[in-house]
Amino acid sequence: MLEFVIRRKFWIKDFIPNAYHDDVVDDALGQQKKNEVEMKSGSSTSADNRLTWTQSLITKRPIRALAKEFAAHKKIKPIDFTTEAYEKNDAKNRYNDIVCIDATRVVLKDRSPENDYIHASWMTMPTDRSIFVTQGPLQEYVGDFWHMIVTEKSKVIVMLCNFNEGKHEKCCFYLPKEKSDIGSYGCYIVSVKSSKPDPFEGIKHTEFDVRWSDNKTFMVHHIAYFDWPDHTAPLDPKPTVGAFKLARTLAHGNPITVHCSAGIGRSATFIAIDYAAQKIRDNAEASMIDVIKDLRSQRYQAIQSAIQYVFLHVCLLEYFAEENAKIRDSKFNDYMESYASMIKRYNKKVEAKQREQSKAGD
């Protein structure tokens, strides 16, 4: 399996041209720029709320305070929920301790009640825009994954893990392993349409054609960020924010599918950028703890760690700064440097612990 991971990376690298020449992506980036201009020229209240929130964060809430804030609320969970479908479909769950809430689960369309389960949840944003988050597909049920993509008309898949990390599978290969391959998953045939140059550092963008009965076709954008480490966070928020903005633009209002391995840490943090940004535009005093409560009412255990919670704030800072350059002052830069120093120290500790565990397992 490790060999496949290496081959997958080489395939993507070798298949990338040198310039962003595809009309679809050009149009998408143009629309993205238009959206950003509209945001900048939007209501003064919206702009003021983003600026007010940013200034409050960087002057009153240091990085350490955010970590402590999460620690004080890390056990938040929905008050009342059931998980009957999850319990009845043990073989379809990647992890036995990551439950799927009945009220928000994605119900597979055109399936009998006995066969309509997938470990995926609808995440409704404040503006009613919908995203669904799911675990990394299991080999035996990749057909269900593609059935969900096609029947829900999800034009964008965001992948925030690698297929294997260390000695563990995080996600099966639900895509063709080589650019010339054709993947067969249940009744769905998946092939590479085109591969794009990296839109942002560490981000891979590939287009796939999906075919099924009567030669029906559906085109899907696959945006992959292989370098976001599990249980921690990237050093630089720019690729994550860039991937988020690109995914939203390419979706054209259709649901976006986001997954990592369990679908609660990296994925929920990514989705929280959209959710929290919308809350802040309406209210400069929007609580990030309330954001966690809202997300966990839809996806159990959403945002797993203090580091991911801190990274959410850093992504929001970067996102708002890209909308309004006036935010980037010396205090903003100092705050970002403080985050970078913290994450470097944390990741070194994580790497050291992983080396020790690896030696113990040999």
XYZ file of C-alpha atoms in Angstrom:
362
model
C 0.000 0.000 0.000
C 2.903 2.375 0.718
C 4.080 1.819 -2.852
C 0.712 3.053 -4.114
C 1.016 6.235 -2.050
C 4.387 7.008 -3.602
C 3.117 6.249 -7.107
C 0.075 8.429 -6.549
C 2.284 11.380 -5.585
C 4.577 10.889 -8.574
C 1.622 10.619 -10.956
C 0.185 13.911 -9.802
C 3.552 15.655 -9.987
C 4.375 14.324 -13.461
C 0.953 15.140 -14.847
C 0.970 18.830 -13.882
C 1.651 21.405 -16.642
C 3.479 24.665 -15.988
C 0.693 27.212 -16.376
C -2.917 27.599 -15.348
C -4.381 27.435 -18.849
C -7.648 25.563 -18.432
C -10.741 27.640 -19.169
C -12.740 26.123 -16.332
C -10.149 27.015 -13.719
C -9.586 30.452 -15.264
C -13.319 31.083 -14.996
C -13.371 29.781 -11.434
C -10.489 31.975 -10.338
C -12.109 34.918 -12.088
C -15.341 34.265 -10.226
C -13.365 33.920 -6.991
C -11.783 37.338 -7.578
C -15.218 38.784 -8.324
C -16.565 37.323 -5.090
C -13.698 38.869 -3.123
C -14.322 42.282 -4.713
C -17.983 42.001 -3.783
C -17.007 41.141 -0.205
C -14.700 44.137 -0.008
C -17.371 46.447 -1.349
C -20.137 44.915 0.750
C -21.928 46.483 3.686
C -19.813 48.588 6.007
C -21.213 46.605 8.929
C -19.855 43.336 7.503
C -16.423 44.864 6.859
C -16.369 46.538 10.276
C -17.303 43.286 12.012
C -14.412 41.427 10.391
C -11.981 44.199 11.293
C -13.339 44.521 14.840
C -13.089 40.766 15.408
C -9.542 40.684 14.034
C -8.346 43.562 16.193
C -9.948 42.049 19.276
C -8.277 38.696 18.633
C -4.747 39.953 18.030
C -4.781 42.452 20.916
C -6.720 40.586 23.618
C -6.502 36.834 22.969
C -2.974 35.428 22.634
C -2.357 31.994 21.138
C -1.998 30.330 24.540
C -5.345 31.750 25.637
C -7.052 30.136 22.643
C -5.561 26.745 23.513
C -6.767 27.072 27.109
C -10.196 28.154 25.895
C -10.538 24.970 23.848
C -9.269 22.800 26.703
C -12.006 24.192 28.944
C -14.695 23.208 26.417
C -13.208 20.176 24.656
C -15.903 17.795 25.933
C -18.778 19.686 24.296
C -21.315 17.339 22.721
C -24.940 17.515 21.568
C -27.513 17.439 24.344
C -29.813 14.943 22.666
C -28.912 12.707 19.737
C -29.197 9.143 18.459
C -26.821 6.979 16.420
C -28.972 3.998 15.439
C -27.849 3.810 11.799
C -24.209 3.976 12.858
C -24.715 1.150 15.344
C -26.450 -1.048 12.752
C -23.673 -0.644 10.175
C -20.482 -1.411 12.045
C -18.653 -2.698 8.947
C -19.170 0.644 7.185
C -17.485 2.665 9.939
C -13.739 3.280 9.705
C -13.425 3.895 13.460
C -15.491 2.342 16.223
C -15.326 5.435 18.443
C -16.401 8.074 15.889
C -20.194 8.011 15.807
C -22.501 9.395 13.124
C -25.548 11.355 14.312
C -28.865 10.144 12.879
C -30.434 13.589 12.511
C -27.721 14.920 10.198
C -26.445 11.804 8.445
C -26.403 11.731 4.659
C -29.054 9.234 3.573
C -28.054 7.586 0.299
C -30.690 8.286 -2.326
C -32.431 5.574 -4.336
C -31.518 2.966 -1.730
C -33.625 0.849 0.577
C -33.556 1.746 4.295
C -31.361 -1.306 4.868
C -28.716 0.000 2.466
C -28.838 3.799 2.722
C -26.064 4.336 5.294
C -22.717 6.044 4.810
C -20.608 7.617 7.562
C -21.214 11.171 6.339
C -22.986 14.183 7.813
C -24.663 17.261 6.419
C -23.148 20.489 7.742
C -25.509 23.416 7.256
C -23.891 26.845 7.164
C -25.597 29.982 8.564
C -26.565 31.007 5.013
C -28.082 27.538 4.437
C -25.257 26.580 2.084
C -24.586 22.878 2.652
C -21.369 20.927 2.900
C -21.089 17.294 3.766
C -18.250 15.789 5.699
C -17.325 12.133 5.612
C -14.719 9.649 6.732
C -12.014 8.441 4.368
C -13.790 5.860 2.173
C -13.369 2.152 2.952
C -12.378 -0.134 0.075
C -15.481 -2.300 0.352
C -17.813 0.701 0.160
C -16.197 3.062 -2.353
C -19.260 2.575 -4.554
C -21.383 4.139 -1.805
C -19.040 7.133 -1.679
C -19.351 7.784 -5.411
C -23.099 7.183 -5.248
C -23.308 9.974 -2.673
C -21.173 12.311 -4.816
C -23.280 11.763 -7.924
C -26.767 11.706 -6.416
C -26.119 14.781 -4.257
C -24.473 16.545 -7.234
C -21.322 17.368 -5.296
C -18.963 18.938 -7.830
C -16.015 19.329 -5.462
C -14.238 16.821 -3.208
C -11.711 18.213 -0.722
C -9.277 15.603 0.617
C -7.321 16.649 3.720
C -5.275 13.532 4.438
C -2.972 11.145 2.629
C -3.968 7.602 1.741
C -1.455 6.266 4.248
C 0.210 8.162 7.072
C 3.027 6.363 8.822
C 2.051 2.717 9.065
C -1.685 3.344 9.003
C -4.227 3.563 6.209
C -6.174 6.804 6.512
C -8.229 6.474 3.357
C -8.496 3.827 0.656
C -7.797 4.603 -3.001
C -11.146 5.769 -4.303
C -9.529 7.241 -7.432
C -7.595 5.740 -10.358
C -4.015 5.030 -9.253
C -2.468 6.204 -12.536
C -3.475 8.986 -14.912
C -4.219 6.449 -17.658
C -6.211 4.108 -15.396
C -9.965 3.820 -15.219
C -11.437 3.057 -11.815
C -14.563 0.957 -11.375
C -16.463 1.488 -8.109
C -19.820 -0.223 -7.963
C -21.761 1.058 -10.983
C -19.532 4.140 -11.336
C -16.588 4.438 -13.728
C -14.069 7.159 -12.819
C -11.332 8.482 -15.109
C -8.944 11.430 -15.111
C -10.161 14.309 -17.250
C -7.249 16.665 -16.579
C -4.750 17.589 -13.910
C -4.067 21.200 -13.007
C -0.911 22.901 -11.815
C -0.784 23.461 -8.085
C -3.149 26.368 -7.346
C -1.472 26.864 -3.958
C 1.590 25.374 -2.282
C 0.922 21.744 -1.392
C -2.541 21.710 -3.003
C -3.297 19.316 -5.888
C -6.241 19.903 -8.228
C -7.485 17.157 -10.551
C -10.666 16.855 -12.615
C -12.390 13.470 -12.888
C -15.171 12.259 -15.152
C -17.689 9.918 -13.533
C -19.836 7.689 -15.771
C -22.651 5.303 -14.973
C -25.748 3.739 -16.570
C -26.851 4.946 -20.014
C -23.476 6.671 -20.378
C -24.439 9.498 -18.040
C -21.491 11.668 -16.983
C -20.630 13.974 -14.113
C -17.441 16.009 -13.702
C -15.858 16.346 -10.256
C -13.047 18.606 -9.040
C -10.720 16.871 -6.572
C -8.687 19.198 -4.351
C -6.110 17.354 -2.238
C -3.977 18.664 0.610
C -1.732 15.726 1.518
C 0.562 17.654 3.876
C -1.857 18.569 6.678
C -0.651 16.340 9.551
C -3.203 14.449 11.640
C -4.139 15.917 15.060
C -2.079 19.043 14.415
C -2.081 21.864 11.867
C -0.085 23.352 8.972
C 2.485 26.050 9.575
C 1.060 28.379 6.934
C -2.706 29.052 6.688
C -2.547 30.363 3.104
C -2.866 26.974 1.306
C -5.842 25.992 3.470
C -7.607 29.313 2.932
C -6.807 29.172 -0.785
C -8.209 25.642 -1.075
C -11.350 26.697 0.789
C -11.962 29.672 -1.518
C -11.244 27.641 -4.654
C -13.558 24.807 -3.557
C -16.393 27.202 -2.836
C -15.978 28.869 -6.231
C -15.775 25.623 -8.220
C -18.863 24.225 -6.467
C -21.147 26.828 -8.079
C -23.580 26.518 -5.183
C -23.611 22.709 -5.117
C -22.683 20.797 -1.951
C -18.963 20.390 -1.279
C -17.673 17.059 0.043
C -14.880 17.297 2.623
C -13.046 14.332 4.111
C -9.929 13.419 6.028
C -9.662 10.057 7.770
C -12.301 10.215 10.499
C -14.015 13.319 9.147
C -13.960 15.240 12.431
C -10.570 16.922 12.876
C -9.001 18.362 9.767
C -12.297 18.287 7.879
C -14.305 20.034 10.592
C -11.598 22.672 11.017
C -11.720 23.345 7.273
C -15.518 23.621 7.276
C -15.426 25.842 10.366
C -13.636 28.540 8.342
C -16.804 29.021 6.307
C -19.145 28.689 9.261
C -17.252 31.051 11.567
C -16.603 33.645 8.852
C -20.325 33.908 8.185
C -21.052 34.290 11.894
C -18.426 37.016 12.303
C -19.720 39.003 9.334
C -23.034 39.312 11.171
C -21.616 39.730 14.674
C -18.115 40.876 15.632
C -18.548 39.197 19.014
C -19.413 35.776 17.588
C -18.158 33.052 19.912
C -15.897 30.352 18.501
C -17.038 28.052 21.292
C -20.578 28.482 19.987
C -19.240 27.581 16.545
C -17.900 24.315 17.978
C -21.250 23.647 19.653
C -23.086 24.222 16.383
C -20.723 22.034 14.365
C -20.728 19.218 16.926
C -24.514 19.183 16.896
C -24.132 18.126 13.253
C -20.873 16.134 13.331
C -19.938 14.510 16.624
C -16.478 15.525 17.961
C -15.964 18.165 15.239
C -12.563 19.879 15.734
C -10.506 17.442 17.760
C -7.664 19.404 19.291
C -6.589 22.746 20.715
C -4.084 23.083 17.875
C -6.853 22.756 15.285
C -8.917 25.306 17.207
C -6.001 27.753 17.180
C -5.446 27.079 13.471
C -9.090 27.943 12.788
C -8.492 31.414 14.232
C -5.314 31.840 12.187
C -7.147 30.815 9.002
C -9.870 33.346 9.727
C -7.239 36.049 10.191
C -5.670 35.151 6.850
C -9.051 34.947 5.127
C -10.138 38.367 6.381
C -6.733 39.838 5.546
C -7.070 38.621 1.962
C -10.415 40.417 1.811
C -9.037 43.599 3.365
C -5.301 44.335 3.130
C -5.596 47.001 5.849
C -5.721 44.214 8.423
C -2.077 43.279 7.792
C -0.326 45.566 10.270
C 2.562 44.932 12.658
C 0.303 43.431 15.338
C -1.221 41.083 12.764
C 2.236 39.958 11.646
C 3.403 39.467 15.241
C 0.359 37.289 15.939
C 1.046 35.131 12.898
C 4.687 34.755 13.928
C 3.572 33.729 17.409
C 1.418 31.000 15.868
C 4.273 29.818 13.636
C 6.638 29.550 16.613
C 4.068 27.623 18.622
C 3.244 25.150 15.847
C 6.932 24.477 15.141
C 7.524 23.570 18.787
C 4.389 21.455 18.934
C 5.133 19.563 15.728
C 8.657 18.749 16.924
C 7.171 17.161 20.038
C 4.666 15.219 17.931
C 7.417 13.972 15.602
C 9.575 12.899 18.554
C 6.664 11.000 20.078
C 5.911 9.296 16.769
C 9.542 8.191 16.438
C 9.425 6.685 19.917
C 6.214 4.837 19.120
C 7.686 3.587 15.853
C 10.753 2.216 17.622
C 8.585 0.559 20.249
C 6.565 -1.132 17.526
C 9.599 -2.499 15.643
